[in-house]
Every structure is written in C-alpha cells, then in structure tokens.
C-alpha cells in the first residue's frame, strides 16, 4: 500500500514508491498546499539537469487556504492545456521516447474537462505508471472512512484495503507514529532509493527528466529492482 497526494508528473522517488505498491490510495481529502507538487512539476533539461523550470497550473481554491485537494479547480483550462503541451514539448520532444509519451498525453489533457486539479494530477501519474508497466489498483481516500489524526488516517486507509504493509517515504518517517499501524496488523516499510544514476535528483525534479533522458525502459528496470527489494522486505517482516 502507498498513500500519496495526486502530484503533477511526480518526482521519481514518489513514482517509484507507487510502483512498488499493489495499491495507491490517492490522498485527495487533505488540504491543498500551494508550495507542494499538486499543481506543479519541476522540469529538468535532458542535456543539462541543472537547468530547471517550474511547470505550474493556475489553480483556484474555492474555500481559500482550507480548500481540500479534491476541491481545487484549474483556473484557466485553455491556458493549462497550452502550457502543458508547449513546455513538455520544449523540454522533451527530442527524446526517442517522446512519441510514446505524447501518445498518452491526450488522456492527461482530457482531465482538464472536469476542471479539477486533482483529476489532472492523478491522470498525469497514471500515465507514467502505465509507461512503466504498473498493474495495481487506485482508490481515493475521500471514498474511504478514516480518522482525522495523520498517522491514524494513514493506518485506517491502509487497513481498509486489507494491506499487510505501508510504504513510507523518508519525509513520512520523520513524523509517522507506528502504533496505529501495529493495531491494524500493518507493517510500516521505509521506502528508500539510491541517489545515483537515474535516481540523481529523484526527490528534486519530475520523473519526466529521467524517463525522457535515460529512457522509459531503463527507468522501468530501475524501479522494478527497487520494488523487488521492498517486496522482499515485506516477505521477511
């Protein structure tokens, strides 16, 4: 089980965590954070990874700062469509894997029809997971019952799907309380990756950069290797 907010073309560290799980619960009923990745992705140049630029989607929060992720609205869908297609082509059209990626991008752009930022971000992640060959389930936290305290919420959501393990990133391990998971019989598994090769800057920029620069096949091999290691950890727990 992995639980994570819908991110726009997420970082490779996030994408790999979702790939390693059998089920991704889209955490869409928590507060939207403008400084997070729900409506933006940091693109990296294929030739010079240190050259970076934010791809940001103008987002309206109907309830101000208290707006939940699922209620955030794309402020200008036409502008968002133009910005997505132009910036992604500008950065990655020279990649040999661009035609394959571009063939799935229409499904992401279709998410603009609902004008919900969460739909657009979720579909962008679905596209990348499909390119990597993931075959898991996707659920939304807003459709599941859970307590409000942070660790209890995550534990309840994990238990609701019958999960035996919860994959927790390095950020989550700093605050997570394991007792609620233990009460449900759910094992907390720290999720870590390397910081070399395709994993360089895996927590800094969108996974689009390694996918387009190193190639989809190479990244798929890397995330499968990481996933297998965490599955072995679960098996020995």
PDB file of C-alpha atoms in Angstrom:
ATOM      1  CA  UNK A   1       0.000   0.000   0.000  1.00  0.00           C
ATOM      2  CA  UNK A   2       1.168   3.511  -0.863  1.00  0.00           C
ATOM      3  CA  UNK A   3      -0.759   6.653   0.059  1.00  0.00           C
ATOM      4  CA  UNK A   4       0.133   9.933  -1.589  1.00  0.00           C
ATOM      5  CA  UNK A   5      -1.424  13.175  -2.765  1.00  0.00           C
ATOM      6  CA  UNK A   6      -2.053  13.489  -6.508  1.00  0.00           C
ATOM      7  CA  UNK A   7       1.080  15.138  -7.907  1.00  0.00           C
ATOM      8  CA  UNK A   8       1.515  16.635 -11.350  1.00  0.00           C
ATOM      9  CA  UNK A   9       4.042  14.402 -13.169  1.00  0.00           C
ATOM     10  CA  UNK A  10       5.530  13.332  -9.831  1.00  0.00           C
ATOM     11  CA  UNK A  11       9.166  13.039  -8.839  1.00  0.00           C
ATOM     12  CA  UNK A  12      10.841   9.681  -9.454  1.00  0.00           C
ATOM     13  CA  UNK A  13      11.067   8.952  -5.717  1.00  0.00           C
ATOM     14  CA  UNK A  14       7.276   9.263  -5.480  1.00  0.00           C
ATOM     15  CA  UNK A  15       6.592   7.385  -8.698  1.00  0.00           C
ATOM     16  CA  UNK A  16       8.838   4.504  -7.614  1.00  0.00           C
ATOM     17  CA  UNK A  17       7.022   4.239  -4.274  1.00  0.00           C
ATOM     18  CA  UNK A  18       3.678   3.975  -6.050  1.00  0.00           C
ATOM     19  CA  UNK A  19       5.115   1.422  -8.492  1.00  0.00           C
ATOM     20  CA  UNK A  20       6.358  -0.734  -5.591  1.00  0.00           C
ATOM     21  CA  UNK A  21       2.838  -0.887  -4.111  1.00  0.00           C
ATOM     22  CA  UNK A  22      -0.056  -3.129  -5.104  1.00  0.00           C
ATOM     23  CA  UNK A  23      -2.463  -0.269  -4.453  1.00  0.00           C
ATOM     24  CA  UNK A  24      -2.187   3.512  -4.481  1.00  0.00           C
ATOM     25  CA  UNK A  25      -4.653   5.471  -2.380  1.00  0.00           C
ATOM     26  CA  UNK A  26      -4.871   8.976  -3.790  1.00  0.00           C
ATOM     27  CA  UNK A  27      -4.906  11.243  -0.735  1.00  0.00           C
ATOM     28  CA  UNK A  28      -7.369  13.819  -2.058  1.00  0.00           C
ATOM     29  CA  UNK A  29      -9.250  14.882   1.086  1.00  0.00           C
ATOM     30  CA  UNK A  30      -6.470  16.797   2.819  1.00  0.00           C
ATOM     31  CA  UNK A  31      -5.649  20.499   2.498  1.00  0.00           C
ATOM     32  CA  UNK A  32      -4.261  21.720  -0.804  1.00  0.00           C
ATOM     33  CA  UNK A  33      -0.736  23.122  -0.445  1.00  0.00           C
ATOM     34  CA  UNK A  34       0.487  25.662  -2.996  1.00  0.00           C
ATOM     35  CA  UNK A  35       4.117  25.006  -2.075  1.00  0.00           C
ATOM     36  CA  UNK A  36       3.743  21.288  -2.762  1.00  0.00           C
ATOM     37  CA  UNK A  37       3.519  19.372  -6.047  1.00  0.00           C
ATOM     38  CA  UNK A  38      -0.233  19.007  -6.523  1.00  0.00           C
ATOM     39  CA  UNK A  39      -0.380  21.660  -9.253  1.00  0.00           C
ATOM     40  CA  UNK A  40       3.219  21.935 -10.406  1.00  0.00           C
ATOM     41  CA  UNK A  41       6.228  19.923 -11.531  1.00  0.00           C
ATOM     42  CA  UNK A  42       9.878  20.927 -11.743  1.00  0.00           C
ATOM     43  CA  UNK A  43      11.104  20.054 -15.235  1.00  0.00           C
ATOM     44  CA  UNK A  44      14.768  19.291 -15.862  1.00  0.00           C
ATOM     45  CA  UNK A  45      16.566  19.704 -19.171  1.00  0.00           C
ATOM     46  CA  UNK A  46      17.646  16.436 -20.834  1.00  0.00           C
ATOM     47  CA  UNK A  47      21.073  17.842 -21.751  1.00  0.00           C
ATOM     48  CA  UNK A  48      21.661  19.832 -18.567  1.00  0.00           C
ATOM     49  CA  UNK A  49      19.782  18.557 -15.480  1.00  0.00           C
ATOM     50  CA  UNK A  50      20.851  21.627 -13.528  1.00  0.00           C
ATOM     51  CA  UNK A  51      18.688  23.745 -15.849  1.00  0.00           C
ATOM     52  CA  UNK A  52      15.229  23.527 -14.336  1.00  0.00           C
ATOM     53  CA  UNK A  53      11.888  25.260 -14.667  1.00  0.00           C
ATOM     54  CA  UNK A  54       8.564  25.004 -12.900  1.00  0.00           C
ATOM     55  CA  UNK A  55       5.560  23.831 -14.916  1.00  0.00           C
ATOM     56  CA  UNK A  56       2.720  25.344 -12.878  1.00  0.00           C
ATOM     57  CA  UNK A  57      -1.015  25.108 -13.489  1.00  0.00           C
ATOM     58  CA  UNK A  58      -3.020  28.164 -12.323  1.00  0.00           C
ATOM     59  CA  UNK A  59      -5.276  26.831  -9.570  1.00  0.00           C
ATOM     60  CA  UNK A  60      -8.269  28.393  -7.820  1.00  0.00           C
ATOM     61  CA  UNK A  61      -9.067  27.459  -4.218  1.00  0.00           C
ATOM     62  CA  UNK A  62     -12.845  27.952  -3.714  1.00  0.00           C
ATOM     63  CA  UNK A  63     -12.544  27.840   0.084  1.00  0.00           C
ATOM     64  CA  UNK A  64      -9.263  29.689   0.426  1.00  0.00           C
ATOM     65  CA  UNK A  65      -6.410  28.047   2.300  1.00  0.00           C
ATOM     66  CA  UNK A  66      -8.766  25.438   3.789  1.00  0.00           C
ATOM     67  CA  UNK A  67      -9.663  24.050   0.338  1.00  0.00           C
ATOM     68  CA  UNK A  68      -9.177  20.293   0.061  1.00  0.00           C
ATOM     69  CA  UNK A  69      -7.159  18.862  -2.807  1.00  0.00           C
ATOM     70  CA  UNK A  70     -10.257  17.342  -4.397  1.00  0.00           C
ATOM     71  CA  UNK A  71     -11.969  20.740  -4.475  1.00  0.00           C
ATOM     72  CA  UNK A  72      -9.141  22.742  -6.086  1.00  0.00           C
ATOM     73  CA  UNK A  73     -10.056  23.973  -9.568  1.00  0.00           C
ATOM     74  CA  UNK A  74      -7.926  24.609 -12.653  1.00  0.00           C
ATOM     75  CA  UNK A  75      -8.335  28.365 -13.033  1.00  0.00           C
ATOM     76  CA  UNK A  76      -7.870  28.523 -16.815  1.00  0.00           C
ATOM     77  CA  UNK A  77      -8.154  25.123 -18.585  1.00  0.00           C
ATOM     78  CA  UNK A  78      -7.232  26.557 -22.002  1.00  0.00           C
ATOM     79  CA  UNK A  79      -4.098  28.178 -20.618  1.00  0.00           C
ATOM     80  CA  UNK A  80      -3.245  24.968 -18.762  1.00  0.00           C
ATOM     81  CA  UNK A  81      -3.590  22.940 -21.966  1.00  0.00           C
ATOM     82  CA  UNK A  82      -1.317  25.298 -23.888  1.00  0.00           C
ATOM     83  CA  UNK A  83       1.242  25.464 -21.106  1.00  0.00           C
ATOM     84  CA  UNK A  84       1.370  21.687 -20.694  1.00  0.00           C
ATOM     85  CA  UNK A  85       1.752  20.889 -24.374  1.00  0.00           C
ATOM     86  CA  UNK A  86       4.236  23.684 -25.083  1.00  0.00           C
ATOM     87  CA  UNK A  87       6.567  23.225 -22.106  1.00  0.00           C
ATOM     88  CA  UNK A  88       6.631  19.429 -22.268  1.00  0.00           C
ATOM     89  CA  UNK A  89       7.456  19.521 -25.978  1.00  0.00           C
ATOM     90  CA  UNK A  90      10.076  22.228 -25.409  1.00  0.00           C
ATOM     91  CA  UNK A  91      11.899  20.074 -22.858  1.00  0.00           C
ATOM     92  CA  UNK A  92      11.390  16.530 -24.126  1.00  0.00           C
ATOM     93  CA  UNK A  93      10.352  16.396 -27.806  1.00  0.00           C
ATOM     94  CA  UNK A  94      13.906  15.361 -28.798  1.00  0.00           C
ATOM     95  CA  UNK A  95      13.753  12.208 -26.681  1.00  0.00           C
ATOM     96  CA  UNK A  96      13.432   8.915 -28.591  1.00  0.00           C
ATOM     97  CA  UNK A  97      10.619   8.051 -26.148  1.00  0.00           C
ATOM     98  CA  UNK A  98       8.714  11.289 -26.753  1.00  0.00           C
ATOM     99  CA  UNK A  99       6.249   9.755 -29.290  1.00  0.00           C
ATOM    100  CA  UNK A 100       5.319   7.057 -26.779  1.00  0.00           C
ATOM    101  CA  UNK A 101       4.814   9.595 -24.016  1.00  0.00           C
ATOM    102  CA  UNK A 102       2.973  12.037 -26.271  1.00  0.00           C
ATOM    103  CA  UNK A 103       0.595   9.263 -27.319  1.00  0.00           C
ATOM    104  CA  UNK A 104      -0.670   9.024 -23.740  1.00  0.00           C
ATOM    105  CA  UNK A 105      -0.710  12.732 -23.019  1.00  0.00           C
ATOM    106  CA  UNK A 106      -4.174  13.233 -24.519  1.00  0.00           C
ATOM    107  CA  UNK A 107      -5.658  11.267 -21.610  1.00  0.00           C
ATOM    108  CA  UNK A 108      -3.979  13.723 -19.219  1.00  0.00           C
ATOM    109  CA  UNK A 109      -5.297  16.708 -21.146  1.00  0.00           C
ATOM    110  CA  UNK A 110      -8.748  15.113 -21.065  1.00  0.00           C
ATOM    111  CA  UNK A 111      -8.591  15.534 -17.282  1.00  0.00           C
ATOM    112  CA  UNK A 112      -8.891  19.264 -17.860  1.00  0.00           C
ATOM    113  CA  UNK A 113     -12.513  18.786 -18.872  1.00  0.00           C
ATOM    114  CA  UNK A 114     -13.539  18.333 -15.246  1.00  0.00           C
ATOM    115  CA  UNK A 115     -11.530  21.448 -14.286  1.00  0.00           C
ATOM    116  CA  UNK A 116     -10.440  19.594 -11.123  1.00  0.00           C
ATOM    117  CA  UNK A 117      -6.732  19.901 -10.434  1.00  0.00           C
ATOM    118  CA  UNK A 118      -6.755  16.550  -8.641  1.00  0.00           C
ATOM    119  CA  UNK A 119      -8.053  14.795 -11.767  1.00  0.00           C
ATOM    120  CA  UNK A 120      -5.332  16.357 -13.918  1.00  0.00           C
ATOM    121  CA  UNK A 121      -2.561  15.470 -11.464  1.00  0.00           C
ATOM    122  CA  UNK A 122      -3.847  11.933 -10.896  1.00  0.00           C
ATOM    123  CA  UNK A 123      -4.091  11.248 -14.619  1.00  0.00           C
ATOM    124  CA  UNK A 124      -0.542  12.510 -15.157  1.00  0.00           C
ATOM    125  CA  UNK A 125       0.658   9.943 -12.616  1.00  0.00           C
ATOM    126  CA  UNK A 126      -1.474   7.200 -14.147  1.00  0.00           C
ATOM    127  CA  UNK A 127       0.199   7.871 -17.494  1.00  0.00           C
ATOM    128  CA  UNK A 128       3.692   7.467 -16.049  1.00  0.00           C
ATOM    129  CA  UNK A 129       2.719   4.315 -14.159  1.00  0.00           C
ATOM    130  CA  UNK A 130       1.275   2.824 -17.359  1.00  0.00           C
ATOM    131  CA  UNK A 131       4.509   3.594 -19.212  1.00  0.00           C
ATOM    132  CA  UNK A 132       6.408   1.690 -16.528  1.00  0.00           C
ATOM    133  CA  UNK A 133       4.041  -1.283 -16.739  1.00  0.00           C
ATOM    134  CA  UNK A 134       2.351  -0.975 -13.332  1.00  0.00           C
ATOM    135  CA  UNK A 135      -0.807  -3.056 -12.906  1.00  0.00           C
ATOM    136  CA  UNK A 136      -2.003  -2.059  -9.439  1.00  0.00           C
ATOM    137  CA  UNK A 137      -5.235  -0.608  -8.086  1.00  0.00           C
ATOM    138  CA  UNK A 138      -6.036   3.050  -7.490  1.00  0.00           C
ATOM    139  CA  UNK A 139      -8.509   4.258  -4.853  1.00  0.00           C
ATOM    140  CA  UNK A 140      -9.282   7.680  -3.416  1.00  0.00           C
ATOM    141  CA  UNK A 141      -9.148   8.483   0.268  1.00  0.00           C
ATOM    142  CA  UNK A 142     -12.298  10.612   0.008  1.00  0.00           C
ATOM    143  CA  UNK A 143     -14.224   7.387  -0.665  1.00  0.00           C
ATOM    144  CA  UNK A 144     -12.886   5.583   2.429  1.00  0.00           C
ATOM    145  CA  UNK A 145     -13.566   6.038   6.143  1.00  0.00           C
ATOM    146  CA  UNK A 146     -10.622   7.100   8.303  1.00  0.00           C
ATOM    147  CA  UNK A 147      -9.874   9.055  11.461  1.00  0.00           C
ATOM    148  CA  UNK A 148      -8.510  12.586  11.180  1.00  0.00           C
ATOM    149  CA  UNK A 149      -5.187  12.370  13.038  1.00  0.00           C
ATOM    150  CA  UNK A 150      -2.387  11.984  10.497  1.00  0.00           C
ATOM    151  CA  UNK A 151      -0.917   8.612  11.449  1.00  0.00           C
ATOM    152  CA  UNK A 152      -4.316   7.175  12.348  1.00  0.00           C
ATOM    153  CA  UNK A 153      -5.695   8.285   8.977  1.00  0.00           C
ATOM    154  CA  UNK A 154      -2.933   6.549   7.063  1.00  0.00           C
ATOM    155  CA  UNK A 155      -3.245   3.411   9.159  1.00  0.00           C
ATOM    156  CA  UNK A 156      -7.036   3.283   8.730  1.00  0.00           C
ATOM    157  CA  UNK A 157      -6.747   3.778   4.969  1.00  0.00           C
ATOM    158  CA  UNK A 158      -4.166   1.004   4.712  1.00  0.00           C
ATOM    159  CA  UNK A 159      -6.306  -1.360   6.763  1.00  0.00           C
ATOM    160  CA  UNK A 160      -9.411  -0.555   4.703  1.00  0.00           C
ATOM    161  CA  UNK A 161      -7.833  -2.311   1.707  1.00  0.00           C
ATOM    162  CA  UNK A 162      -6.511  -5.282   3.664  1.00  0.00           C
ATOM    163  CA  UNK A 163      -2.896  -4.216   3.124  1.00  0.00           C
ATOM    164  CA  UNK A 164      -0.162  -6.012   5.072  1.00  0.00           C
ATOM    165  CA  UNK A 165       2.364  -3.234   4.580  1.00  0.00           C
ATOM    166  CA  UNK A 166       2.506   0.529   4.199  1.00  0.00           C
ATOM    167  CA  UNK A 167       5.340   2.019   2.140  1.00  0.00           C
ATOM    168  CA  UNK A 168       6.523   5.193   3.849  1.00  0.00           C
ATOM    169  CA  UNK A 169       8.873   7.709   2.254  1.00  0.00           C
ATOM    170  CA  UNK A 170      11.696   9.460   4.044  1.00  0.00           C
ATOM    171  CA  UNK A 171       9.557  12.530   4.771  1.00  0.00           C
ATOM    172  CA  UNK A 172       6.764  10.483   6.306  1.00  0.00           C
ATOM    173  CA  UNK A 173       9.139   8.518   8.513  1.00  0.00           C
ATOM    174  CA  UNK A 174      10.029  11.747  10.331  1.00  0.00           C
ATOM    175  CA  UNK A 175       6.526  12.155  11.759  1.00  0.00           C
ATOM    176  CA  UNK A 176       4.814   8.780  11.471  1.00  0.00           C
ATOM    177  CA  UNK A 177       3.591   7.064  14.638  1.00  0.00           C
ATOM    178  CA  UNK A 178       3.606   3.306  14.062  1.00  0.00           C
ATOM    179  CA  UNK A 179       1.223   2.274  16.877  1.00  0.00           C
ATOM    180  CA  UNK A 180      -1.993   2.761  14.810  1.00  0.00           C
ATOM    181  CA  UNK A 181      -0.499   0.562  12.066  1.00  0.00           C
ATOM    182  CA  UNK A 182       0.510  -2.111  14.546  1.00  0.00           C
ATOM    183  CA  UNK A 183      -3.052  -2.118  15.903  1.00  0.00           C
ATOM    184  CA  UNK A 184      -4.269  -2.977  12.395  1.00  0.00           C
ATOM    185  CA  UNK A 185      -1.545  -5.541  11.788  1.00  0.00           C
ATOM    186  CA  UNK A 186       0.031  -3.366   9.087  1.00  0.00           C
ATOM    187  CA  UNK A 187       3.815  -3.291   8.803  1.00  0.00           C
ATOM    188  CA  UNK A 188       5.416   0.104   8.111  1.00  0.00           C
ATOM    189  CA  UNK A 189       8.131  -0.317   5.463  1.00  0.00           C
ATOM    190  CA  UNK A 190      10.545   2.625   4.958  1.00  0.00           C
ATOM    191  CA  UNK A 191      10.860   3.346   1.251  1.00  0.00           C
ATOM    192  CA  UNK A 192      14.311   4.432   0.114  1.00  0.00           C
ATOM    193  CA  UNK A 193      16.134   4.658  -3.202  1.00  0.00           C
ATOM    194  CA  UNK A 194      19.676   5.333  -4.351  1.00  0.00           C
ATOM    195  CA  UNK A 195      20.875   8.827  -5.242  1.00  0.00           C
ATOM    196  CA  UNK A 196      22.970   7.857  -8.253  1.00  0.00           C
ATOM    197  CA  UNK A 197      22.200   7.054 -11.891  1.00  0.00           C
ATOM    198  CA  UNK A 198      18.560   7.642 -12.787  1.00  0.00           C
ATOM    199  CA  UNK A 199      17.934   8.379  -9.104  1.00  0.00           C
ATOM    200  CA  UNK A 200      20.016  11.538  -9.157  1.00  0.00           C
ATOM    201  CA  UNK A 201      17.712  14.378  -8.102  1.00  0.00           C
ATOM    202  CA  UNK A 202      14.862  11.847  -7.733  1.00  0.00           C
ATOM    203  CA  UNK A 203      13.414  13.967  -4.919  1.00  0.00           C
ATOM    204  CA  UNK A 204      14.071  17.282  -6.656  1.00  0.00           C
ATOM    205  CA  UNK A 205      12.506  17.184 -10.116  1.00  0.00           C
ATOM    206  CA  UNK A 206       9.761  15.488 -12.095  1.00  0.00           C
ATOM    207  CA  UNK A 207      10.365  11.902 -13.186  1.00  0.00           C
ATOM    208  CA  UNK A 208       9.834  13.117 -16.757  1.00  0.00           C
ATOM    209  CA  UNK A 209      13.502  14.080 -16.931  1.00  0.00           C
ATOM    210  CA  UNK A 210      14.950  10.579 -16.278  1.00  0.00           C
ATOM    211  CA  UNK A 211      12.168   8.940 -18.305  1.00  0.00           C
ATOM    212  CA  UNK A 212      12.918  11.049 -21.366  1.00  0.00           C
ATOM    213  CA  UNK A 213      16.711  11.295 -20.911  1.00  0.00           C
ATOM    214  CA  UNK A 214      17.620   7.775 -19.764  1.00  0.00           C
ATOM    215  CA  UNK A 215      14.654   6.147 -21.470  1.00  0.00           C
ATOM    216  CA  UNK A 216      11.450   4.517 -20.264  1.00  0.00           C
ATOM    217  CA  UNK A 217      12.945   1.008 -20.396  1.00  0.00           C
ATOM    218  CA  UNK A 218      15.946   1.955 -18.249  1.00  0.00           C
ATOM    219  CA  UNK A 219      13.784   3.680 -15.629  1.00  0.00           C
ATOM    220  CA  UNK A 220      11.347   0.757 -15.622  1.00  0.00           C
ATOM    221  CA  UNK A 221      14.232  -1.620 -14.875  1.00  0.00           C
ATOM    222  CA  UNK A 222      15.426   0.638 -12.057  1.00  0.00           C
ATOM    223  CA  UNK A 223      12.027   0.930 -10.362  1.00  0.00           C
ATOM    224  CA  UNK A 224      11.384  -2.803 -10.723  1.00  0.00           C
ATOM    225  CA  UNK A 225      14.667  -3.504  -8.939  1.00  0.00           C
ATOM    226  CA  UNK A 226      13.730  -1.156  -6.098  1.00  0.00           C
ATOM    227  CA  UNK A 227      10.226  -2.615  -5.897  1.00  0.00           C
ATOM    228  CA  UNK A 228      11.593  -6.153  -5.688  1.00  0.00           C
ATOM    229  CA  UNK A 229      13.832  -5.165  -2.781  1.00  0.00           C
ATOM    230  CA  UNK A 230      10.924  -3.719  -0.821  1.00  0.00           C
ATOM    231  CA  UNK A 231       8.766  -6.757  -1.575  1.00  0.00           C
ATOM    232  CA  UNK A 232      11.498  -8.941  -0.105  1.00  0.00           C
ATOM    233  CA  UNK A 233      11.477  -6.734   2.982  1.00  0.00           C
ATOM    234  CA  UNK A 234       7.742  -7.278   3.301  1.00  0.00           C
ATOM    235  CA  UNK A 235       8.145 -11.010   2.848  1.00  0.00           C
ATOM    236  CA  UNK A 236      10.659 -11.248   5.679  1.00  0.00           C
ATOM    237  CA  UNK A 237       8.672  -8.992   8.026  1.00  0.00           C
TER     238      UNK A 237
END
